[in-house]
């Protein structure tokens, strides 16, 4: 039975009624922050005994004499419980309409990720005015243990027309370090003369786009209502990449 709360610490398996862990896929919530099944540590550090563990082992497994065998059976039960939990919950991801945050979180931990960001003034301060000039930077991050050579491109796309307001900046043959990040492009925006625009960065390898990112001006409330249409259509096109849709 599904919990109504979006955030659930579900311990009815390990504690409480001690439900079957094979039911993990049918229980839980939108975000399952605590769950699992305890096991003994490795034999060298095992100390003490937890009688709850015996319930699951006796129900499912054949008990073999010896402390080493018992420790292994507890770890096997724990492993199976996690399998039923993750396998069941991941299967449910496609059952409902996915929110934009799903794609944001999906892109963020990819092995190669592009990022672009401008400085934003504090518009919550009374009589705040945007800075005359805003700095921006493009960063490429890699969690790979081997270096990569990438081509980076930065576009300046108008909020009103969807067209580029000036020539793109490109940087070919950027060498990435092992498991690190590189600031590829830096610059500044003249907020007095430049048309309001989105920064749109992409990087590719061997002609194939690997990752994209955008940075729109903030806050959205100061722009015409068509910004919503722009973000839902044009921004989607700017940020779509092969990694996003996998």
GROMACS .gro file of C-alpha atoms in nm:
model
  246
    1UNK     CA    1   0.000   0.000   0.000
    2UNK     CA    2   0.142   0.337  -0.101
    3UNK     CA    3   0.212   0.601   0.163
    4UNK     CA    4   0.034   0.933   0.109
    5UNK     CA    5   0.331   1.138   0.227
    6UNK     CA    6   0.575   1.233  -0.053
    7UNK     CA    7   0.873   1.165   0.177
    8UNK     CA    8   0.875   0.832   0.356
    9UNK     CA    9   1.095   0.665   0.613
   10UNK     CA   10   0.950   0.318   0.566
   11UNK     CA   11   1.046   0.077   0.842
   12UNK     CA   12   0.747  -0.158   0.843
   13UNK     CA   13   0.978  -0.420   0.693
   14UNK     CA   14   1.274  -0.397   0.927
   15UNK     CA   15   1.063  -0.293   1.228
   16UNK     CA   16   0.692  -0.284   1.312
   17UNK     CA   17   0.490  -0.549   1.131
   18UNK     CA   18   0.799  -0.689   0.954
   19UNK     CA   19   0.641  -0.710   0.611
   20UNK     CA   20   0.802  -0.926   0.342
   21UNK     CA   21   1.079  -0.731   0.172
   22UNK     CA   22   0.962  -0.875  -0.159
   23UNK     CA   23   0.681  -0.618  -0.134
   24UNK     CA   24   0.910  -0.315  -0.152
   25UNK     CA   25   0.787  -0.239  -0.504
   26UNK     CA   26   0.426  -0.200  -0.378
   27UNK     CA   27   0.501   0.020  -0.079
   28UNK     CA   28   0.685   0.344  -0.016
   29UNK     CA   29   0.628   0.700  -0.131
   30UNK     CA   30   0.742   0.950  -0.391
   31UNK     CA   31   1.076   0.986  -0.211
   32UNK     CA   32   1.197   0.696   0.002
   33UNK     CA   33   1.458   0.841   0.233
   34UNK     CA   34   1.499   0.547   0.470
   35UNK     CA   35   1.453   0.180   0.399
   36UNK     CA   36   1.646  -0.143   0.389
   37UNK     CA   37   1.733  -0.448   0.591
   38UNK     CA   38   2.012  -0.488   0.843
   39UNK     CA   39   2.286  -0.746   0.814
   40UNK     CA   40   2.592  -0.840   1.010
   41UNK     CA   41   2.917  -0.674   0.907
   42UNK     CA   42   3.206  -0.880   0.775
   43UNK     CA   43   3.307  -1.158   1.007
   44UNK     CA   44   3.613  -0.973   1.139
   45UNK     CA   45   3.397  -0.696   1.285
   46UNK     CA   46   3.083  -0.892   1.377
   47UNK     CA   47   2.987  -0.830   1.735
   48UNK     CA   48   2.661  -0.928   1.903
   49UNK     CA   49   2.339  -1.068   1.765
   50UNK     CA   50   2.013  -0.915   1.636
   51UNK     CA   51   1.714  -1.146   1.665
   52UNK     CA   52   1.512  -0.958   1.401
   53UNK     CA   53   1.752  -1.084   1.138
   54UNK     CA   54   1.668  -1.444   1.226
   55UNK     CA   55   1.304  -1.396   1.123
   56UNK     CA   56   1.388  -1.327   0.759
   57UNK     CA   57   1.660  -1.589   0.736
   58UNK     CA   58   1.445  -1.863   0.889
   59UNK     CA   59   1.155  -1.779   0.652
   60UNK     CA   60   1.356  -1.789   0.332
   61UNK     CA   61   1.694  -1.955   0.370
   62UNK     CA   62   1.833  -2.282   0.495
   63UNK     CA   63   2.037  -2.215   0.808
   64UNK     CA   64   2.391  -2.348   0.799
   65UNK     CA   65   2.589  -2.394   1.123
   66UNK     CA   66   2.878  -2.160   1.192
   67UNK     CA   67   2.915  -1.788   1.256
   68UNK     CA   68   3.074  -1.726   0.916
   69UNK     CA   69   2.778  -1.885   0.736
   70UNK     CA   70   2.532  -1.690   0.950
   71UNK     CA   71   2.702  -1.359   0.869
   72UNK     CA   72   2.686  -1.441   0.499
   73UNK     CA   73   2.313  -1.528   0.518
   74UNK     CA   74   2.236  -1.192   0.682
   75UNK     CA   75   2.423  -1.012   0.405
   76UNK     CA   76   2.246  -1.215   0.138
   77UNK     CA   77   1.906  -1.122   0.285
   78UNK     CA   78   2.007  -0.756   0.297
   79UNK     CA   79   2.120  -0.767  -0.065
   80UNK     CA   80   1.792  -0.922  -0.181
   81UNK     CA   81   1.587  -0.667   0.012
   82UNK     CA   82   1.769  -0.381  -0.164
   83UNK     CA   83   1.714  -0.553  -0.499
   84UNK     CA   84   1.339  -0.577  -0.447
   85UNK     CA   85   1.328  -0.212  -0.333
   86UNK     CA   86   1.526  -0.053  -0.616
   87UNK     CA   87   1.395  -0.279  -0.891
   88UNK     CA   88   1.035  -0.225  -0.789
   89UNK     CA   89   1.060   0.153  -0.748
   90UNK     CA   90   1.256   0.216  -1.065
   91UNK     CA   91   0.994   0.024  -1.261
   92UNK     CA   92   0.737   0.281  -1.147
   93UNK     CA   93   0.926   0.582  -1.290
   94UNK     CA   94   0.741   0.568  -1.619
   95UNK     CA   95   0.395   0.522  -1.470
   96UNK     CA   96   0.326   0.892  -1.414
   97UNK     CA   97   0.401   1.214  -1.600
   98UNK     CA   98   0.756   1.321  -1.528
   99UNK     CA   99   0.816   1.671  -1.394
  100UNK     CA  100   1.092   1.898  -1.529
  101UNK     CA  101   1.304   1.833  -1.220
  102UNK     CA  102   1.329   1.467  -1.323
  103UNK     CA  103   1.530   1.564  -1.631
  104UNK     CA  104   1.739   1.819  -1.442
  105UNK     CA  105   1.846   1.562  -1.185
  106UNK     CA  106   1.899   1.301  -1.457
  107UNK     CA  107   2.142   1.525  -1.646
  108UNK     CA  108   2.338   1.659  -1.349
  109UNK     CA  109   2.537   1.342  -1.257
  110UNK     CA  110   2.624   1.239  -1.613
  111UNK     CA  111   2.995   1.161  -1.670
  112UNK     CA  112   3.039   1.468  -1.895
  113UNK     CA  113   2.832   1.777  -1.817
  114UNK     CA  114   2.830   2.130  -1.957
  115UNK     CA  115   2.733   2.425  -1.740
  116UNK     CA  116   2.689   2.798  -1.799
  117UNK     CA  117   2.598   3.065  -1.545
  118UNK     CA  118   2.592   3.442  -1.527
  119UNK     CA  119   2.607   3.661  -1.220
  120UNK     CA  120   2.262   3.750  -1.090
  121UNK     CA  121   2.185   4.061  -0.888
  122UNK     CA  122   1.970   4.043  -0.574
  123UNK     CA  123   1.632   4.157  -0.706
  124UNK     CA  124   1.464   4.106  -0.366
  125UNK     CA  125   1.631   4.422  -0.229
  126UNK     CA  126   1.419   4.737  -0.237
  127UNK     CA  127   1.484   4.952  -0.546
  128UNK     CA  128   1.729   4.692  -0.678
  129UNK     CA  129   1.864   4.756  -1.024
  130UNK     CA  130   2.047   4.506  -1.243
  131UNK     CA  131   2.420   4.554  -1.258
  132UNK     CA  132   2.542   4.741  -1.565
  133UNK     CA  133   2.769   4.449  -1.648
  134UNK     CA  134   2.729   4.081  -1.554
  135UNK     CA  135   3.009   3.826  -1.577
  136UNK     CA  136   2.947   3.474  -1.699
  137UNK     CA  137   3.145   3.152  -1.725
  138UNK     CA  138   3.118   2.817  -1.903
  139UNK     CA  139   3.239   2.510  -1.718
  140UNK     CA  140   3.276   2.151  -1.836
  141UNK     CA  141   3.287   1.879  -1.569
  142UNK     CA  142   3.400   1.519  -1.611
  143UNK     CA  143   3.390   1.224  -1.372
  144UNK     CA  144   3.575   1.000  -1.619
  145UNK     CA  145   3.910   0.857  -1.519
  146UNK     CA  146   4.050   0.930  -1.859
  147UNK     CA  147   4.094   1.262  -2.030
  148UNK     CA  148   3.867   1.376  -2.313
  149UNK     CA  149   3.902   1.627  -2.596
  150UNK     CA  150   3.588   1.831  -2.657
  151UNK     CA  151   3.458   2.117  -2.870
  152UNK     CA  152   3.262   2.385  -2.683
  153UNK     CA  153   3.016   2.637  -2.825
  154UNK     CA  154   2.834   2.926  -2.655
  155UNK     CA  155   2.534   3.100  -2.813
  156UNK     CA  156   2.350   3.418  -2.715
  157UNK     CA  157   1.980   3.360  -2.792
  158UNK     CA  158   1.720   3.638  -2.782
  159UNK     CA  159   1.425   3.598  -2.547
  160UNK     CA  160   1.196   3.782  -2.790
  161UNK     CA  161   1.288   3.635  -3.127
  162UNK     CA  162   1.471   3.312  -3.048
  163UNK     CA  163   1.751   3.423  -3.281
  164UNK     CA  164   2.118   3.470  -3.197
  165UNK     CA  165   2.189   3.834  -3.103
  166UNK     CA  166   2.561   3.803  -3.180
  167UNK     CA  167   2.811   3.547  -3.311
  168UNK     CA  168   2.866   3.235  -3.106
  169UNK     CA  169   3.191   3.173  -2.921
  170UNK     CA  170   3.357   2.842  -2.996
  171UNK     CA  171   3.654   2.665  -2.850
  172UNK     CA  172   3.784   2.355  -3.026
  173UNK     CA  173   4.006   2.084  -2.882
  174UNK     CA  174   3.944   2.153  -2.513
  175UNK     CA  175   4.142   1.899  -2.312
  176UNK     CA  176   3.963   1.766  -2.004
  177UNK     CA  177   4.158   1.637  -1.703
  178UNK     CA  178   4.087   1.303  -1.539
  179UNK     CA  179   3.792   1.340  -1.301
  180UNK     CA  180   3.792   1.719  -1.296
  181UNK     CA  181   3.645   2.039  -1.436
  182UNK     CA  182   3.763   2.314  -1.669
  183UNK     CA  183   3.644   2.672  -1.712
  184UNK     CA  184   3.623   2.685  -2.089
  185UNK     CA  185   3.486   3.033  -2.163
  186UNK     CA  186   3.445   3.352  -1.962
  187UNK     CA  187   3.305   3.691  -2.052
  188UNK     CA  188   3.065   3.964  -1.957
  189UNK     CA  189   2.724   4.092  -2.062
  190UNK     CA  190   2.649   4.461  -2.102
  191UNK     CA  191   2.299   4.481  -1.959
  192UNK     CA  192   2.259   4.840  -2.085
  193UNK     CA  193   2.300   4.766  -2.454
  194UNK     CA  194   2.256   4.389  -2.504
  195UNK     CA  195   1.913   4.254  -2.590
  196UNK     CA  196   1.774   4.029  -2.318
  197UNK     CA  197   1.896   3.682  -2.399
  198UNK     CA  198   1.967   3.327  -2.288
  199UNK     CA  199   2.318   3.184  -2.267
  200UNK     CA  200   2.313   2.843  -2.439
  201UNK     CA  201   2.619   2.620  -2.424
  202UNK     CA  202   2.685   2.281  -2.580
  203UNK     CA  203   2.987   2.061  -2.614
  204UNK     CA  204   3.055   1.781  -2.855
  205UNK     CA  205   3.301   1.505  -2.925
  206UNK     CA  206   3.372   1.380  -3.277
  207UNK     CA  207   3.080   1.587  -3.405
  208UNK     CA  208   2.825   1.441  -3.162
  209UNK     CA  209   2.664   1.665  -2.900
  210UNK     CA  210   2.730   1.526  -2.553
  211UNK     CA  211   2.571   1.782  -2.322
  212UNK     CA  212   2.390   2.117  -2.322
  213UNK     CA  213   2.294   2.378  -2.068
  214UNK     CA  214   2.123   2.718  -2.062
  215UNK     CA  215   2.121   3.019  -1.833
  216UNK     CA  216   1.822   3.254  -1.871
  217UNK     CA  217   1.809   3.597  -1.707
  218UNK     CA  218   1.654   3.607  -1.361
  219UNK     CA  219   1.386   3.651  -1.234
  220UNK     CA  220   1.131   3.535  -1.489
  221UNK     CA  221   0.855   3.756  -1.349
  222UNK     CA  222   1.006   4.066  -1.507
  223UNK     CA  223   0.961   3.931  -1.858
  224UNK     CA  224   0.646   3.911  -2.074
  225UNK     CA  225   0.413   3.615  -2.031
  226UNK     CA  226   0.551   3.459  -2.349
  227UNK     CA  227   0.860   3.361  -2.149
  228UNK     CA  228   0.657   3.060  -2.035
  229UNK     CA  229   0.599   2.953  -2.394
  230UNK     CA  230   0.962   3.021  -2.474
  231UNK     CA  231   1.087   2.806  -2.190
  232UNK     CA  232   0.855   2.518  -2.271
  233UNK     CA  233   0.946   2.507  -2.640
  234UNK     CA  234   1.261   2.696  -2.732
  235UNK     CA  235   1.447   2.619  -2.409
  236UNK     CA  236   1.357   2.254  -2.443
  237UNK     CA  237   1.524   2.250  -2.783
  238UNK     CA  238   1.835   2.425  -2.652
  239UNK     CA  239   1.881   2.182  -2.366
  240UNK     CA  240   1.787   1.856  -2.536
  241UNK     CA  241   2.082   1.619  -2.578
  242UNK     CA  242   2.134   1.244  -2.632
  243UNK     CA  243   2.212   1.199  -2.263
  244UNK     CA  244   1.888   1.364  -2.157
  245UNK     CA  245   1.662   1.134  -2.352
  246UNK     CA  246   1.818   0.804  -2.252
   0.00000   0.00000   0.00000
